[in-house]
Amino acid sequence: MDTITAADVVVTSPGRNYVSLKITTSDGVVGWGDATLNGRELAVASYLRDHVAPLLIGRDAARIEDTWQYLYRGAYWRRGPVTMTAIGAVDVALWDIKGKTCGQPVYQLLGGAVRDRILSYTHASGWEVSQLLDAIDEKRALGFRAIRAQSGVPGLDTVYGVTKSGSYEPAGRGTAPDEEVWDTEAYLRHAPVAMAAAREHAGPELKLLHDAHHRLTPIQAARLGKALEPVDLYWLEDVTPAENQEVLRRIRQHTTVPLAIGEVFSTIWEFQQLITEQLIDFVRAAVSHAGGISHLRRIAALAEVWQVRLAPHGPSDVSPVAMGAALHLGLATPNHAIQEYMGHPELAGEVFRHAWSYADGHLHPGDAPGIGVEVDEAAAARFPYQPAYLPVARRRDGSVTDW
Ligand code: GCO
Ligand code: MG
């Protein structure tokens, strides 16, 4: 029996913070998992170090499902992003170990490839609409056939997903979050104009996506969906906070725009109503935040029954380890639709070496045994943790709203 002999947490900040879990076995096999939770990194690091690592020592590394059940059902206080990210890291590290032990890429252990490559989308943003159109051209020149378009909003100084210059990164370094002013009405006036310009510029074939980032009430979401119907979006993302899943029924009554939701959800139970009532078209959970490959695979299987498709979250805060895991799952999952690929800071390339690759608008996990992503611990040590937070948004009257 190959038992777990060590479980170590590596926190590093090559351009942004990442938390990785390293599991070592008695046979000397090392598996890596991603435990990054943007702006709450040290909570997951502590959960793993203080409450999970001691329980893993001596366990059979091959028993991935039993370990998942032990950490989920065995903890009375379960669910929630911190717990599920910690479990996800253990799960991915154990799949990595199983793949390395068998000498197979993980997608082979999941039943083998059902597609040759994975369609990916990236981000294009511009403060002015003309800058957005240039950004779309740049991304198309890199081969992308699916692009998420975001633009600035007249009258606002900061807008989710867009910078006035340089590249966009949601988390800001510092010991407290930046505060932004948000105006939903201004956004609702401008977003349809910007997206119509993007469609007119790009022509009919480009898959265009847009992220409303949880800011709308149900009736505002319905109106935006209707207004965007002529744009023929591939999806409209996170229209409402969606904690109240009932409200999606109202939105569906008014618009046929495809809806994508779930990057902040971490269990199948949070998706249950959304999927079984066909209130969404795409499940956006990340491998790292939704309990790893073992759990996201179950969410995908439930979604398949209801013709809902999987489209995992893949911003810069999903580390190259979780990106690799998502690609193994995507290659082997029939109802996988598309993988978000925002990219990582350049310095992250010094810490994470990955077998997965991008070419011509598509991603592939590669054929290295396991997940195919290794963490260089010496390089990681050169980039110590730096406090960073996602912004907080306030309305014009000063009250806090959803970011
Ligand atoms: C996306 C997301 C991200 C999140 C970020 C928060 O669709 O990629 O909305 O940009 O804001 O991952 O940590
Ligand atoms: Mg999003």
Coordinates of C-alpha atoms and ligand atoms in Angstrom, one line a residue:
M1 CA 0.0 0.0 0.0
D2 CA 1.3 3.4 -1.0
T3 CA 0.5 5.6 2.1
I4 CA 0.6 9.3 2.5
T5 CA 3.7 10.3 4.4
A6 CA 3.5 14.1 4.1
A7 CA 1.1 16.9 3.1
D8 CA 2.7 20.3 2.8
V9 CA 1.3 23.7 1.9
V10 CA 3.2 26.0 -0.4
V11 CA 2.1 29.7 -0.5
T12 CA 3.7 31.8 -3.1
S13 CA 3.1 35.1 -4.9
P14 CA 4.7 35.1 -8.4
G15 CA 2.7 38.1 -9.7
R16 CA -0.3 37.0 -7.6
N17 CA -0.9 34.7 -4.7
Y18 CA -1.2 30.9 -5.1
V19 CA -1.6 28.2 -2.6
S20 CA -0.5 24.6 -3.6
L21 CA -0.8 21.4 -1.7
K22 CA 2.0 18.8 -2.0
I23 CA 1.2 15.2 -1.0
T24 CA 4.1 12.7 -0.8
T25 CA 3.7 9.0 -0.5
S26 CA 5.8 6.2 1.0
D27 CA 6.8 5.2 -2.6
G28 CA 8.2 8.7 -3.0
V29 CA 5.4 9.8 -5.4
V30 CA 4.5 13.5 -5.2
G31 CA 1.1 14.9 -6.1
W32 CA 0.1 18.6 -6.4
G33 CA -3.3 20.3 -5.8
D34 CA -4.4 23.9 -6.1
A35 CA -5.8 25.5 -2.9
T36 CA -6.0 29.1 -4.1
L37 CA -9.0 31.1 -2.9
N38 CA -8.6 34.6 -4.1
G39 CA -8.3 37.1 -1.2
R40 CA -8.8 34.4 1.4
E41 CA -5.6 32.3 0.7
L42 CA -4.4 31.9 4.2
A43 CA -7.7 30.6 5.5
V44 CA -7.4 27.6 3.1
A45 CA -3.7 27.2 3.9
S46 CA -4.5 27.0 7.6
Y47 CA -7.5 24.6 7.1
L48 CA -5.1 22.3 5.2
R49 CA -2.1 22.6 7.5
D50 CA -4.0 22.6 10.8
H51 CA -7.0 20.3 10.2
V52 CA -6.4 18.2 7.0
A53 CA -2.7 17.4 6.7
P54 CA -2.6 15.5 10.1
L55 CA -5.6 13.4 9.0
L56 CA -4.0 12.4 5.7
I57 CA -0.8 10.9 7.1
G58 CA -0.9 7.1 7.0
R59 CA -4.0 7.0 4.6
D60 CA -3.9 4.9 1.5
A61 CA -3.1 7.4 -1.4
A62 CA -5.1 5.2 -3.8
R63 CA -8.4 5.7 -2.0
I64 CA -9.3 9.0 -3.6
E65 CA -13.1 8.7 -3.2
D66 CA -12.9 7.4 0.4
T67 CA -10.7 10.4 1.3
W68 CA -13.1 12.8 -0.3
Q69 CA -16.0 11.3 1.7
Y70 CA -14.0 11.3 4.9
L71 CA -13.1 15.0 4.5
Y72 CA -16.6 16.0 3.4
R73 CA -19.1 13.9 5.3
G74 CA -16.6 13.2 8.1
A75 CA -16.5 16.9 8.9
Y76 CA -19.7 18.0 10.7
W77 CA -19.1 21.6 9.5
R78 CA -19.0 21.0 5.8
R79 CA -19.5 22.9 2.5
G80 CA -18.4 26.5 2.0
P81 CA -15.6 27.7 -0.3
V82 CA -12.7 27.3 2.3
T83 CA -13.6 23.7 3.0
M84 CA -14.4 22.8 -0.6
T85 CA -11.2 24.4 -1.9
A86 CA -9.2 22.4 0.7
I87 CA -10.9 19.2 -0.3
G88 CA -10.4 20.0 -3.9
A89 CA -6.7 20.4 -3.4
V90 CA -6.4 17.0 -1.7
D91 CA -8.5 15.4 -4.4
V92 CA -6.5 16.8 -7.3
A93 CA -3.2 15.9 -5.6
L94 CA -4.4 12.3 -5.2
W95 CA -5.5 12.1 -8.8
D96 CA -2.0 13.3 -9.7
I97 CA -0.5 10.6 -7.6
K98 CA -2.8 7.9 -9.1
G99 CA -1.9 9.0 -12.6
K100 CA 1.8 9.0 -11.9
T101 CA 1.6 5.6 -10.2
C102 CA -0.2 4.1 -13.2
G103 CA 2.0 6.0 -15.7
Q104 CA -1.1 7.6 -17.3
P105 CA -2.4 11.1 -17.8
V106 CA -5.5 11.6 -15.6
Y107 CA -7.9 11.9 -18.5
Q108 CA -7.1 8.3 -19.4
L109 CA -8.2 7.2 -15.9
L110 CA -11.4 9.2 -16.3
G111 CA -12.4 7.1 -19.3
G112 CA -10.2 8.5 -22.0
A113 CA -10.6 11.5 -24.4
V114 CA -14.0 12.2 -25.9
R115 CA -12.6 15.1 -27.9
D116 CA -9.3 15.9 -29.5
R117 CA -8.9 19.3 -27.9
I118 CA -10.7 21.7 -25.7
L119 CA -12.3 24.9 -27.0
S120 CA -11.2 27.9 -24.9
Y121 CA -12.2 31.5 -24.4
T122 CA -10.2 34.4 -23.2
H123 CA -10.8 37.9 -22.1
A124 CA -10.8 41.1 -24.2
S125 CA -11.5 44.4 -22.5
G126 CA -11.1 48.1 -23.3
W127 CA -12.1 51.2 -21.3
E128 CA -13.4 52.8 -24.5
V129 CA -15.4 50.7 -27.0
S130 CA -12.8 51.3 -29.7
Q131 CA -10.1 49.9 -27.3
L132 CA -12.4 46.8 -26.7
L133 CA -12.6 46.3 -30.5
D134 CA -8.8 46.4 -30.8
A135 CA -8.5 44.0 -27.9
I136 CA -10.9 41.6 -29.6
D137 CA -8.7 41.8 -32.7
E138 CA -5.6 41.0 -30.7
K139 CA -7.2 37.9 -29.2
R140 CA -8.5 36.7 -32.5
A141 CA -5.0 37.1 -33.9
L142 CA -3.8 34.6 -31.2
G143 CA -6.4 32.1 -32.5
F144 CA -9.2 32.5 -30.1
R145 CA -12.7 31.8 -31.5
A146 CA -14.5 32.6 -28.3
I147 CA -13.9 35.9 -26.4
R148 CA -15.4 37.5 -23.3
A149 CA -15.9 41.2 -23.9
Q150 CA -16.0 43.8 -21.1
S151 CA -15.8 47.6 -21.5
G152 CA -15.7 50.7 -19.3
V153 CA -18.9 52.5 -18.4
P154 CA -19.3 56.3 -18.9
G155 CA -19.4 58.1 -15.6
L156 CA -17.6 55.4 -13.6
D157 CA -13.9 55.3 -12.7
T158 CA -13.6 51.5 -12.2
V159 CA -15.5 48.7 -13.7
Y160 CA -15.2 44.9 -13.1
G161 CA -13.0 43.2 -15.7
V162 CA -11.5 46.3 -17.2
T163 CA -8.5 48.6 -16.6
K164 CA -7.8 52.0 -18.0
S165 CA -4.2 50.7 -18.9
G166 CA -2.2 47.6 -18.5
S167 CA -3.5 44.1 -18.0
Y168 CA -6.4 43.3 -15.7
E169 CA -6.0 41.4 -12.4
P170 CA -9.0 41.2 -10.1
A171 CA -7.1 41.2 -6.8
G172 CA -5.3 44.3 -5.7
R173 CA -2.2 44.0 -3.4
G174 CA -2.5 45.7 0.0
T175 CA -3.8 45.0 3.5
A176 CA -7.4 46.1 2.7
P177 CA -9.6 45.9 -0.4
D178 CA -9.8 48.8 -2.8
E179 CA -13.3 50.4 -2.8
E180 CA -15.0 51.1 -6.1
V181 CA -18.2 53.0 -7.0
W182 CA -20.8 51.1 -9.0
D183 CA -23.9 52.3 -10.8
T184 CA -26.1 49.6 -12.3
E185 CA -28.3 51.9 -14.3
A186 CA -25.2 53.4 -16.1
Y187 CA -24.0 49.9 -16.8
L188 CA -27.4 48.8 -18.2
R189 CA -27.4 51.8 -20.5
H190 CA -24.0 51.1 -21.8
A191 CA -23.4 47.3 -21.9
P192 CA -25.9 46.6 -24.8
V193 CA -24.2 49.4 -26.9
A194 CA -20.7 48.0 -26.3
M195 CA -21.7 44.4 -27.0
A196 CA -23.6 45.4 -30.2
A197 CA -20.4 47.2 -31.4
A198 CA -18.4 44.1 -30.5
R199 CA -20.7 41.9 -32.6
E200 CA -20.8 44.2 -35.5
H201 CA -17.0 44.4 -35.5
A202 CA -16.3 40.7 -35.0
G203 CA -18.9 39.3 -37.5
P204 CA -21.3 36.5 -36.8
E205 CA -19.0 33.6 -36.1
L206 CA -17.0 34.7 -33.1
K207 CA -18.4 33.3 -29.9
L208 CA -19.0 36.4 -27.7
L209 CA -19.5 36.2 -24.0
H210 CA -20.2 38.8 -21.3
D211 CA -19.9 38.7 -17.5
A212 CA -22.3 40.9 -15.5
H213 CA -20.5 39.8 -12.3
H214 CA -23.5 39.3 -9.9
R215 CA -24.7 43.0 -10.0
L216 CA -28.3 42.8 -11.2
T217 CA -31.7 42.3 -9.7
P218 CA -33.8 39.6 -11.4
I219 CA -35.8 42.1 -13.5
Q220 CA -32.7 44.1 -14.5
A221 CA -31.1 40.8 -15.5
A222 CA -34.2 39.9 -17.6
R223 CA -34.0 43.3 -19.3
L224 CA -30.3 43.0 -20.1
G225 CA -30.8 39.5 -21.4
K226 CA -33.6 40.8 -23.8
A227 CA -31.5 43.8 -24.8
L228 CA -28.6 41.5 -25.7
E229 CA -30.6 38.9 -27.7
P230 CA -29.7 40.6 -31.1
V231 CA -26.0 40.3 -30.1
D232 CA -26.3 36.5 -30.2
L233 CA -24.2 35.8 -27.1
Y234 CA -22.6 32.4 -26.4
W235 CA -23.5 33.3 -22.8
L236 CA -24.3 36.0 -20.3
E237 CA -22.6 35.2 -17.0
D238 CA -23.5 35.7 -13.4
V239 CA -26.5 38.1 -13.9
T240 CA -27.6 37.9 -10.3
P241 CA -25.8 36.7 -7.1
A242 CA -27.9 33.5 -7.6
E243 CA -27.9 32.6 -4.0
N244 CA -31.7 32.9 -4.5
Q245 CA -32.0 30.4 -7.3
E246 CA -35.8 30.9 -7.6
V247 CA -35.3 34.2 -9.3
L248 CA -33.7 32.6 -12.3
R249 CA -37.1 31.3 -13.2
R250 CA -38.3 34.9 -13.7
I251 CA -35.3 35.7 -15.8
R252 CA -35.9 32.7 -18.0
Q253 CA -39.5 33.8 -18.6
H254 CA -38.2 36.9 -20.3
T255 CA -35.1 36.0 -22.3
T256 CA -33.5 33.2 -24.3
V257 CA -30.0 34.5 -23.7
P258 CA -27.9 31.5 -22.6
L259 CA -27.0 31.8 -18.9
A260 CA -23.8 30.8 -17.2
I261 CA -23.5 30.7 -13.4
G262 CA -21.6 29.2 -10.6
E263 CA -17.9 30.3 -10.2
V264 CA -18.5 31.0 -6.5
F265 CA -20.5 27.8 -6.0
S266 CA -18.7 24.8 -4.5
T267 CA -21.0 21.9 -4.3
I268 CA -23.5 19.9 -6.4
W269 CA -26.2 21.0 -4.0
E270 CA -25.7 24.6 -4.9
F271 CA -26.3 23.7 -8.5
Q272 CA -29.2 21.3 -7.9
Q273 CA -32.1 23.6 -8.6
L274 CA -30.3 25.5 -11.3
I275 CA -29.6 22.3 -13.2
T276 CA -32.8 20.3 -12.6
E277 CA -35.0 23.2 -13.5
Q278 CA -32.8 24.1 -16.5
L279 CA -32.4 27.6 -15.1
I280 CA -28.9 27.8 -16.5
D281 CA -27.1 26.6 -19.6
F282 CA -23.5 26.4 -18.3
V283 CA -22.0 25.4 -15.0
R284 CA -19.1 27.6 -14.1
A285 CA -17.5 25.9 -11.1
A286 CA -13.8 25.5 -10.9
V287 CA -12.0 22.2 -10.1
S288 CA -10.2 23.9 -7.3
H289 CA -13.2 25.5 -5.6
A290 CA -15.7 22.7 -6.1
G291 CA -14.1 19.8 -4.4
G292 CA -11.7 18.7 -7.1
I293 CA -12.1 16.4 -10.1
S294 CA -14.2 13.8 -8.1
H295 CA -16.9 16.4 -7.2
L296 CA -16.9 18.5 -10.4
R297 CA -17.3 15.2 -12.4
R298 CA -20.5 14.5 -10.4
I299 CA -21.8 18.0 -11.1
A300 CA -21.1 17.5 -14.8
A301 CA -22.9 14.2 -14.7
L302 CA -26.0 15.7 -13.1
A303 CA -25.9 18.6 -15.7
E304 CA -25.7 16.1 -18.6
V305 CA -29.1 14.7 -17.7
W306 CA -30.6 18.2 -18.2
Q307 CA -28.6 19.3 -21.2
V308 CA -26.6 21.7 -19.2
R309 CA -22.9 21.9 -20.1
L310 CA -19.7 22.3 -18.1
A311 CA -17.6 25.4 -18.6
P312 CA -15.0 25.6 -15.8
H313 CA -13.9 28.9 -14.3
G314 CA -10.3 29.7 -15.4
P315 CA -9.2 33.2 -14.3
S316 CA -5.6 34.0 -13.2
D317 CA -6.5 32.9 -9.6
V318 CA -7.2 29.3 -10.8
S319 CA -3.5 28.1 -10.7
P320 CA -1.8 26.2 -13.5
V321 CA -2.4 23.1 -11.3
A322 CA -6.1 23.4 -11.3
M323 CA -6.1 24.5 -14.9
G324 CA -4.4 21.2 -15.8
A325 CA -6.9 19.3 -13.7
A326 CA -9.8 21.0 -15.4
L327 CA -8.4 20.1 -18.8
H328 CA -8.1 16.4 -17.9
L329 CA -11.7 16.5 -16.8
G330 CA -12.8 18.5 -19.9
L331 CA -11.1 16.1 -22.3
A332 CA -13.0 13.2 -20.8
T333 CA -16.4 14.8 -20.2
P334 CA -19.0 14.6 -23.0
N335 CA -21.0 17.7 -21.9
H336 CA -18.0 19.9 -21.4
A337 CA -18.5 23.0 -23.6
I338 CA -15.6 25.4 -23.2
Q339 CA -12.7 26.3 -20.8
E340 CA -12.0 29.8 -19.6
Y341 CA -8.4 30.7 -20.2
M342 CA -7.4 34.1 -18.8
G343 CA -3.7 33.3 -18.5
H344 CA -1.4 33.7 -15.5
P345 CA 1.2 36.3 -14.6
E346 CA 4.5 35.8 -16.4
L347 CA 6.4 35.1 -13.1
A348 CA 4.0 32.2 -12.4
G349 CA 5.8 30.4 -15.2
E350 CA 8.9 30.3 -13.0
V351 CA 7.1 28.4 -10.3
F352 CA 4.6 26.2 -12.2
R353 CA 5.9 23.9 -15.1
H354 CA 2.9 22.5 -17.0
A355 CA 2.4 19.9 -19.7
W356 CA -0.9 21.5 -20.8
S357 CA -0.7 23.7 -23.8
Y358 CA -2.6 26.3 -25.8
A359 CA -2.7 26.4 -29.6
D360 CA -5.2 27.8 -32.1
G361 CA -8.0 28.6 -29.7
H362 CA -7.8 25.3 -28.0
L363 CA -6.2 23.7 -24.9
H364 CA -4.9 20.2 -24.2
P365 CA -3.8 18.7 -20.9
G366 CA -0.8 16.9 -22.4
D367 CA 0.2 13.3 -21.9
A368 CA 2.5 13.5 -18.9
P369 CA 1.5 11.0 -16.2
G370 CA -0.9 12.5 -13.6
I371 CA -2.0 16.1 -13.9
G372 CA 1.2 17.1 -15.6
V373 CA 1.9 20.3 -13.5
E374 CA 4.9 20.5 -11.1
V375 CA 5.6 23.2 -8.6
D376 CA 9.2 24.4 -8.3
E377 CA 9.5 24.9 -4.5
A378 CA 12.8 26.8 -4.6
A379 CA 11.3 29.2 -7.2
A380 CA 8.1 29.5 -5.1
A381 CA 10.2 30.5 -2.0
R382 CA 11.5 33.5 -3.9
F383 CA 8.0 35.0 -4.0
P384 CA 6.6 35.2 -0.5
Y385 CA 2.9 35.8 0.1
Q386 CA 1.6 39.3 -0.2
P387 CA -1.7 40.3 1.2
A388 CA -4.2 41.0 -1.6
Y389 CA -8.0 41.4 -1.8
L390 CA -10.7 41.6 -4.4
P391 CA -12.3 45.0 -4.4
V392 CA -15.4 46.1 -2.5
A393 CA -18.1 48.0 -4.4
R394 CA -20.4 50.7 -3.1
R395 CA -23.3 52.4 -4.8
R396 CA -23.3 56.2 -5.3
D397 CA -25.0 56.6 -1.9
G398 CA -22.2 54.8 -0.2
S399 CA -24.0 51.5 0.5
V400 CA -22.1 48.3 -0.2
T401 CA -23.3 46.3 -3.2
D402 CA -22.1 43.0 -4.8
W403 CA -18.7 43.2 -6.5
Ligands
GCO1 C1 -14.3 35.1 -14.4 C2 -14.4 35.7 -13.0 C3 -13.2 36.3 -12.4 C4 -13.4 36.5 -10.9 C5 -12.2 36.2 -10.1 C6 -12.4 36.4 -8.7 O1 -15.4 34.9 -15.0 O2 -13.2 34.8 -14.8 O3 -15.6 36.5 -12.9 O4 -12.7 37.3 -13.1 O5 -13.8 37.9 -10.7 O6 -11.8 35.0 -10.4 O7 -11.5 35.8 -7.9
MG2 MG -17.1 35.4 -14.0

